[in-house]
CSV table of C-alpha atoms and ligand atoms in Angstrom, one decimal:
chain,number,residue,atom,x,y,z
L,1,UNK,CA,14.4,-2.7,-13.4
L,2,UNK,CA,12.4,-5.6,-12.0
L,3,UNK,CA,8.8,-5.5,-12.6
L,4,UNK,CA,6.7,-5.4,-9.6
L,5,UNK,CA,5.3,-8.8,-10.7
L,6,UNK,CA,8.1,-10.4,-10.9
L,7,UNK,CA,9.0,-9.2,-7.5
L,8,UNK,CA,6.1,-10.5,-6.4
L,9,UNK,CA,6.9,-14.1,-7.6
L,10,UNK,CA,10.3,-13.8,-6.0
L,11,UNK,CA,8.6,-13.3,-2.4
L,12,UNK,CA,6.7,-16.0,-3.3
L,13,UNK,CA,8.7,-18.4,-3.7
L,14,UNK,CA,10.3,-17.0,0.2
L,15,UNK,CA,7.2,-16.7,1.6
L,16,UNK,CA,8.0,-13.0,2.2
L,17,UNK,CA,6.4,-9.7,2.1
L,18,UNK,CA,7.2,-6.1,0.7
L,19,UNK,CA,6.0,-3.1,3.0
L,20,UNK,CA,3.4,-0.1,0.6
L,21,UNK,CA,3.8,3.1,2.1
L,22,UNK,CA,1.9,6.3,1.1
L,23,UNK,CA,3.6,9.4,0.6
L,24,UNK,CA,1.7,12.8,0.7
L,25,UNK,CA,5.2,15.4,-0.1
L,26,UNK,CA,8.7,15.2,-0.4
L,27,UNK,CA,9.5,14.9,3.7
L,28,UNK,CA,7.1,11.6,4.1
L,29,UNK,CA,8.8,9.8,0.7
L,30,UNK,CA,12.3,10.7,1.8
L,31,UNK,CA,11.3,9.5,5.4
L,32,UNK,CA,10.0,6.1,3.0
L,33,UNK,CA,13.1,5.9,0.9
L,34,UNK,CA,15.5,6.4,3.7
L,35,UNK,CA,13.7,3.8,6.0
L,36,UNK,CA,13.9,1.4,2.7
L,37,UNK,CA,18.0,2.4,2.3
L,38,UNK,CA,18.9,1.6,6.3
L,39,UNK,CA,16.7,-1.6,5.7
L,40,UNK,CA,18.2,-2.8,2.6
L,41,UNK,CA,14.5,-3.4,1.6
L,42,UNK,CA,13.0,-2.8,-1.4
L,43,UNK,CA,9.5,-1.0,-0.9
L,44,UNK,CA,6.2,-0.1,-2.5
L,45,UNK,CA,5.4,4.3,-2.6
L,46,UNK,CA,2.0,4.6,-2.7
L,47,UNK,CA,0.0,7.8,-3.8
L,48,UNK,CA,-3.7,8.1,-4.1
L,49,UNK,CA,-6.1,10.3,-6.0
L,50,UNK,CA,-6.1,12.9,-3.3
L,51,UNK,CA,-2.1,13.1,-3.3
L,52,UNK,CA,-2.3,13.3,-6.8
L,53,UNK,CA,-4.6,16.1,-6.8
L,54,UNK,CA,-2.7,17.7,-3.9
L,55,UNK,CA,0.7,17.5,-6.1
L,56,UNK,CA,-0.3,17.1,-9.3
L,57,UNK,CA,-0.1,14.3,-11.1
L,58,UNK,CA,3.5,14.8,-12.8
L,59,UNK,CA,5.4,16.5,-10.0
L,60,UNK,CA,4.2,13.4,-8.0
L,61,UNK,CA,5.1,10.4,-10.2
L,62,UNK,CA,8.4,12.7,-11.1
L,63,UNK,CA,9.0,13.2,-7.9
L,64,UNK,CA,9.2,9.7,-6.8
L,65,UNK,CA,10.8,8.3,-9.7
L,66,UNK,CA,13.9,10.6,-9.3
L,67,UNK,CA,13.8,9.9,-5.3
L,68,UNK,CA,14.4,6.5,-6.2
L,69,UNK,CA,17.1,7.2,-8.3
L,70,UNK,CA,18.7,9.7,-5.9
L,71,UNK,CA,18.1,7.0,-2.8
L,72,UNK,CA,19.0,3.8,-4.9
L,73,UNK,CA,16.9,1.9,-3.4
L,74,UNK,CA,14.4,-1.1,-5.3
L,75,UNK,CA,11.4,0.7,-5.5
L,76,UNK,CA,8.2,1.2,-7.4
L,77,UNK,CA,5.3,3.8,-7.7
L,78,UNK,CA,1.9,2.6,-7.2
L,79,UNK,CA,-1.3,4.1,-7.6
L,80,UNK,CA,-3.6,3.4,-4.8
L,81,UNK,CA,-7.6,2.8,-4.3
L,82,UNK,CA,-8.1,4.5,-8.1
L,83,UNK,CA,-11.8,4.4,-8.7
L,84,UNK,CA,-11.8,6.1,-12.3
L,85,UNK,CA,-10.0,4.0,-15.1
L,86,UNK,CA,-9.2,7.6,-16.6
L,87,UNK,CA,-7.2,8.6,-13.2
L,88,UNK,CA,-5.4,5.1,-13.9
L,89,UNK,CA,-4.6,5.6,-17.6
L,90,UNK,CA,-3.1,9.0,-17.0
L,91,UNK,CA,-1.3,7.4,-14.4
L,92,UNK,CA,0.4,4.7,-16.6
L,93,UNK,CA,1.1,7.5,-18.8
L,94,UNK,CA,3.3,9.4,-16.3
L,95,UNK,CA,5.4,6.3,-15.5
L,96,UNK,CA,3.2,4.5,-12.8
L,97,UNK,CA,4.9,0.9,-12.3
L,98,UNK,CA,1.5,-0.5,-10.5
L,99,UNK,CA,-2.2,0.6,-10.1
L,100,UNK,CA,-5.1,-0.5,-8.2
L,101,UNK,CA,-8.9,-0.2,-9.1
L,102,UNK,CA,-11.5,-0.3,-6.3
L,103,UNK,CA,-13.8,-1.6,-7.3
L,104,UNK,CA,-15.0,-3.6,-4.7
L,105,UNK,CA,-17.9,-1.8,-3.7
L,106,UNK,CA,-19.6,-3.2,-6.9
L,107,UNK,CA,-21.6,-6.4,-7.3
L,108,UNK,CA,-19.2,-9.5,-8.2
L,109,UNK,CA,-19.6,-9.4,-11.6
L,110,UNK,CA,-19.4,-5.7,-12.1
L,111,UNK,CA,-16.3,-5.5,-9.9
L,112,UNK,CA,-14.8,-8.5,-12.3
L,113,UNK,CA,-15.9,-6.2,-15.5
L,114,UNK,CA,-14.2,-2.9,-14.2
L,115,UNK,CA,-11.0,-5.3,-13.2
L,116,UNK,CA,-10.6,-6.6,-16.6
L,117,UNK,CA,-10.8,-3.4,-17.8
L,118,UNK,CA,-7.9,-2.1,-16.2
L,119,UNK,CA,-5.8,-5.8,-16.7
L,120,UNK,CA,-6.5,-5.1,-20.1
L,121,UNK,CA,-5.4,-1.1,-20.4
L,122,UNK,CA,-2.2,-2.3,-18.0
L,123,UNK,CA,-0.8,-4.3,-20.1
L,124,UNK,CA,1.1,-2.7,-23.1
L,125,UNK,CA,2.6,-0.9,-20.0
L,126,UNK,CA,3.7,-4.0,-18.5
L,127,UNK,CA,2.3,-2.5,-14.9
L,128,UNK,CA,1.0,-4.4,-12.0
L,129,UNK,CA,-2.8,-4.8,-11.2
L,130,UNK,CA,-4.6,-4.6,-7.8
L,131,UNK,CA,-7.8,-5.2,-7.2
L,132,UNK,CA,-9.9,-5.4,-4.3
L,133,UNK,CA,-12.5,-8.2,-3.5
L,134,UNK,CA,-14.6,-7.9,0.0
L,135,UNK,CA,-15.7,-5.6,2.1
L,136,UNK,CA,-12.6,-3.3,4.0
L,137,UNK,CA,-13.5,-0.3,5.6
L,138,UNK,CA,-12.9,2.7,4.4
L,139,UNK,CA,-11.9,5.8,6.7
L,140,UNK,CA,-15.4,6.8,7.9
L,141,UNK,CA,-16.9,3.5,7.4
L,142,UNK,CA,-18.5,1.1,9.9
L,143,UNK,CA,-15.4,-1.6,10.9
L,144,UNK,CA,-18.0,-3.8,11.6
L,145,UNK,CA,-19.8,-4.4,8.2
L,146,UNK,CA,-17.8,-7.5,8.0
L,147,UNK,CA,-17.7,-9.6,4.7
L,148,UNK,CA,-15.0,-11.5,4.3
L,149,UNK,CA,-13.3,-12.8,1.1
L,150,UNK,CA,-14.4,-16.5,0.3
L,151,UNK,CA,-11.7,-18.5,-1.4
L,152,UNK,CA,-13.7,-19.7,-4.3
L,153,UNK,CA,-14.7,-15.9,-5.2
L,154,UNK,CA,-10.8,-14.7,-4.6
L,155,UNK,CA,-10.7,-18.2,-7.8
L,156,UNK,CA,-12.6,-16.9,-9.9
L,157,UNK,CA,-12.2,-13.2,-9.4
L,158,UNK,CA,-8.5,-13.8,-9.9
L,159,UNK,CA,-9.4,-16.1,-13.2
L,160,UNK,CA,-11.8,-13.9,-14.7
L,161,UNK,CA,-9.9,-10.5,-14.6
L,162,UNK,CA,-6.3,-11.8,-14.5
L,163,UNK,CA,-5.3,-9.3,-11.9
L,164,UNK,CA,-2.0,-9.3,-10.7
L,165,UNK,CA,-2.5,-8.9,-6.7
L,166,UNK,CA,-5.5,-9.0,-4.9
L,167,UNK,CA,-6.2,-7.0,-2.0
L,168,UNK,CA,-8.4,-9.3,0.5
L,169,UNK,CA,-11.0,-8.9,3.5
L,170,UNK,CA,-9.9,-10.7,6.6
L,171,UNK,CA,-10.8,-8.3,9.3
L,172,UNK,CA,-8.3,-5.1,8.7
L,173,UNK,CA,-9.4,-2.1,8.2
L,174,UNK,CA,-8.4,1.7,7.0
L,175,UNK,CA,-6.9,3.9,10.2
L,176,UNK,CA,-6.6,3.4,13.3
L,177,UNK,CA,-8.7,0.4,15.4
L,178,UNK,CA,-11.2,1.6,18.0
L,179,UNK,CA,-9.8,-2.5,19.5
L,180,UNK,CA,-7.8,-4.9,18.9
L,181,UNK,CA,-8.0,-6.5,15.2
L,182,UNK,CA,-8.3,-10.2,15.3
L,183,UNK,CA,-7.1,-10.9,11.7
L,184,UNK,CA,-8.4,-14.2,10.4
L,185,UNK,CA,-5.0,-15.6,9.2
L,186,UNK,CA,-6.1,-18.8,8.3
L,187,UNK,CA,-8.4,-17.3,5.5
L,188,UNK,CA,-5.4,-16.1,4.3
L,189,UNK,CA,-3.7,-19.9,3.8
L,190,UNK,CA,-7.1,-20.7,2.0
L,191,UNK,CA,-7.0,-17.7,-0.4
L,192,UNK,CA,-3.3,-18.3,-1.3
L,193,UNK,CA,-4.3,-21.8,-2.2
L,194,UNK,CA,-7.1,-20.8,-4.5
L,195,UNK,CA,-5.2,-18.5,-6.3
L,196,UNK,CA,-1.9,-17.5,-7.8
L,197,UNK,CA,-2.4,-13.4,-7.2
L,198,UNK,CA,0.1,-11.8,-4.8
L,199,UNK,CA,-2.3,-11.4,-1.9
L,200,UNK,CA,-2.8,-7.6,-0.2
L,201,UNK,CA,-3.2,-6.5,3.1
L,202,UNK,CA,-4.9,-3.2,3.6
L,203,UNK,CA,-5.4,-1.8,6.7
L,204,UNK,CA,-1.6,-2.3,8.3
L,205,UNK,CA,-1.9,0.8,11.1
L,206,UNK,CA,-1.9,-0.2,14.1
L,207,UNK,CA,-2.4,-4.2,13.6
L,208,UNK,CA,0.2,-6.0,15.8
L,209,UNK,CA,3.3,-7.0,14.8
L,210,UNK,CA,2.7,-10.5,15.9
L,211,UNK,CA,-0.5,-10.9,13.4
L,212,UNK,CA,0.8,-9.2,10.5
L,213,UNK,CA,4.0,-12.0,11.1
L,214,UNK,CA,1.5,-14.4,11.0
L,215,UNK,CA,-0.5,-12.8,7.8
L,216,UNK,CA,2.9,-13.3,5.9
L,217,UNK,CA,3.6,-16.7,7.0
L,218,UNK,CA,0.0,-17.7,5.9
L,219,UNK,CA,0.5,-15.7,2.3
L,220,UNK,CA,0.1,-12.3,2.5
L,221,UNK,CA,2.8,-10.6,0.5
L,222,UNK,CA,2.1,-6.4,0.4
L,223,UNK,CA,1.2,-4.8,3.6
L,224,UNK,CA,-0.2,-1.1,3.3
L,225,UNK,CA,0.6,1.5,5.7
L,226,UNK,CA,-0.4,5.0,5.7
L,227,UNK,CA,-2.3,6.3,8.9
L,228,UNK,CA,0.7,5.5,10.4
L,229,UNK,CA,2.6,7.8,8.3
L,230,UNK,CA,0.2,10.7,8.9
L,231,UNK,CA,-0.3,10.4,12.5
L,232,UNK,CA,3.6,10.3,13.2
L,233,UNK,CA,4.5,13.3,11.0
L,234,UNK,CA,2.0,15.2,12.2
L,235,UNK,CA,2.2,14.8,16.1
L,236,UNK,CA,6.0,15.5,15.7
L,237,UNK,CA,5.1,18.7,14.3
L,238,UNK,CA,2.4,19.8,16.6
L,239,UNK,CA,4.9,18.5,19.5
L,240,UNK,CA,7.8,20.6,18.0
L,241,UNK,CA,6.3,23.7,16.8
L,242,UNK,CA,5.2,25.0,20.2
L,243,UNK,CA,9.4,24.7,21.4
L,244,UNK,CA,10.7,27.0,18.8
L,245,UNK,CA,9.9,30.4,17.1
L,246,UNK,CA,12.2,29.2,14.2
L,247,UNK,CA,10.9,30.3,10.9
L,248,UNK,CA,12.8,28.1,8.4
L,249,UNK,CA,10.8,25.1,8.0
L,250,UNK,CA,13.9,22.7,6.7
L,251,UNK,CA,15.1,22.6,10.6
L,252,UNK,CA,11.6,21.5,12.0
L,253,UNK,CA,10.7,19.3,9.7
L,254,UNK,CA,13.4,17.5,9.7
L,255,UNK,CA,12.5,16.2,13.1
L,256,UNK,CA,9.6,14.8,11.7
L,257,UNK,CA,11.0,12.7,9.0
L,258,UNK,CA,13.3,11.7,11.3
L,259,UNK,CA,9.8,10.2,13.2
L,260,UNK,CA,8.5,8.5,10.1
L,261,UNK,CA,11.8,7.0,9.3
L,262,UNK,CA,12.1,5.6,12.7
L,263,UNK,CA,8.5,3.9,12.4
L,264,UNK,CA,9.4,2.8,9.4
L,265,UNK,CA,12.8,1.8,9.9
L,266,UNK,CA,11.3,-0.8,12.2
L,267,UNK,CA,8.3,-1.7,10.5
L,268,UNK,CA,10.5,-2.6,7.5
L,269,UNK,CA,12.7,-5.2,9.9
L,270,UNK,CA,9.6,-6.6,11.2
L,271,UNK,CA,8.5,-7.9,7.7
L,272,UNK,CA,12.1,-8.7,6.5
L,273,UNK,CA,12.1,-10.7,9.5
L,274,UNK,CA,8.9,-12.5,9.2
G,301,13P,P1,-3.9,2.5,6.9
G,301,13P,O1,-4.1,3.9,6.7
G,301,13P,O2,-4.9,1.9,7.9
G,301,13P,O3,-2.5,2.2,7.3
G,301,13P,O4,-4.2,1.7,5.5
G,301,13P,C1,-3.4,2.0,4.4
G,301,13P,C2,-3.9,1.3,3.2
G,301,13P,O5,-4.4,0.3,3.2
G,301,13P,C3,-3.8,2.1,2.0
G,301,13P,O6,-4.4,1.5,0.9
């Protein structure tokens, strides 16, 4: 299979992105993988620590791996927002194709130490390595604590740590916007000048198709969704549940995946399109 780095390249060279999507059980990855089959895209499954701890670390990375298999669909598994370099080497060790470290809440330098870690413990797996440079709120965190990634830093971050994608500030932020986000897409152009890392946007609920279009023209090439995900499963559930007194919970939530898939579905042809 393709390494994700190579994939990277490839969209590149098209000036093209590749959607991330987090998964939380078996209904939200099929909804992922089946989105990613109608498509005929290839697509990133995300999992974070609290899916992990939710699933357990091998039932998820298993879990996703044969999905893949079973949907045949160009896919890898990623491991998102790690904050703990032991979290990401048993990761590797369970077949992850891709990690991230946060570590972006650190001073520069430290940030660039904890990166070059991971680049370093990465590599005899041949995985791909996200960092995170600048200030993107977390869920619960102020949206406007804006700071921006400068292209110089995005330079030498990239230089210094040899990460593989870099996940940038440029006014996204995690969940749902209380308005509009005005995504500074031109930072993007500057950034993708400055460096050769596959450039990340966070954030993607709820930004407007019309921006993230623009974020991929400008560079971006791996958008993140995952609010999106939640919300839609869940509201079809709540809306659904009160109709029937059906006990067997493979005929309700199918209607739900059926939800995601749609949101997907079109996501997906929005950033094939761009
Ligand atoms: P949203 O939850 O805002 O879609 O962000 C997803 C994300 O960036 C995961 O890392």
């Amino acid at each position: 299979m393709k390494s994700l780095q190579d994939y990277f390249k490839e969209l590149d060279n098209q000036n093209k992105a590749v959607l991330a999507v987090n998964f939380y059980n078996f209904e939200t990855l099929s909804a992922i993988l089946s989105a990613a089959k109608a498509t005929e895209s290839a697509v990133i499954l995300q999992s974070t620590k609290n899916t992990i701890d939710y699933l357990g670390l091998d039932v998820t990375a298993n879990l996703a791996k044969t999905a893949i298999q079973q949907y045949d669909v160009q896919a890898w598994l990623h491991l998102d927002h790690a904050e703990d370099i032991d979290l990401i080497k048993r990761a590797l060790d369970a077949g992850y194709d891709s990690v991230m470290i946060d570590a972006s809440e650190e001073p520069f330098e430290e940030n660039c130490k904890i990166t070059r870690e991971v680049v370093e413990t990465a590599a005899p797996y041949g995985a791909n390595v996200e960092a995170e440079l600048g200030y993107i709120a977390k869920l619960g965190q102020s949206k406007e604590n804006a700071s921006f990634t400068q292209p110089e830093e995005a330079q030498e971050f990239v230089d210094k740590t040899g990460v593989d994608a870099l996940a940038i500030a440029i006014g996204s932020a995690h969940g749902f916007y209380d308005k509009e986000p005005n995504l500074d897409t031109k930072l993007v152009d500057r950034i993708r000048k400055n460096t050769a890392a596959a450039l990340v946007l966070h954030g993607g609920s709820g930004i407007p198709d019309s921006q993230i279009e623009k974020a991929i023209q400008n560079g971006i090439r791996k958008i993140n969704v995952a609010t999106e995900v939640k919300n839609g499963f869940m509201n079809t559930l709540r809306e659904e549940l009160p109709k029937t007194s059906e006990i067997d919970l493979r005929k309700v939530f199918p209607k739900a995946i059926k939800h995601v898939q749609q949101l997907l579905t079109k996501k997906m042809e929005m950033v094939n399109q761009a």
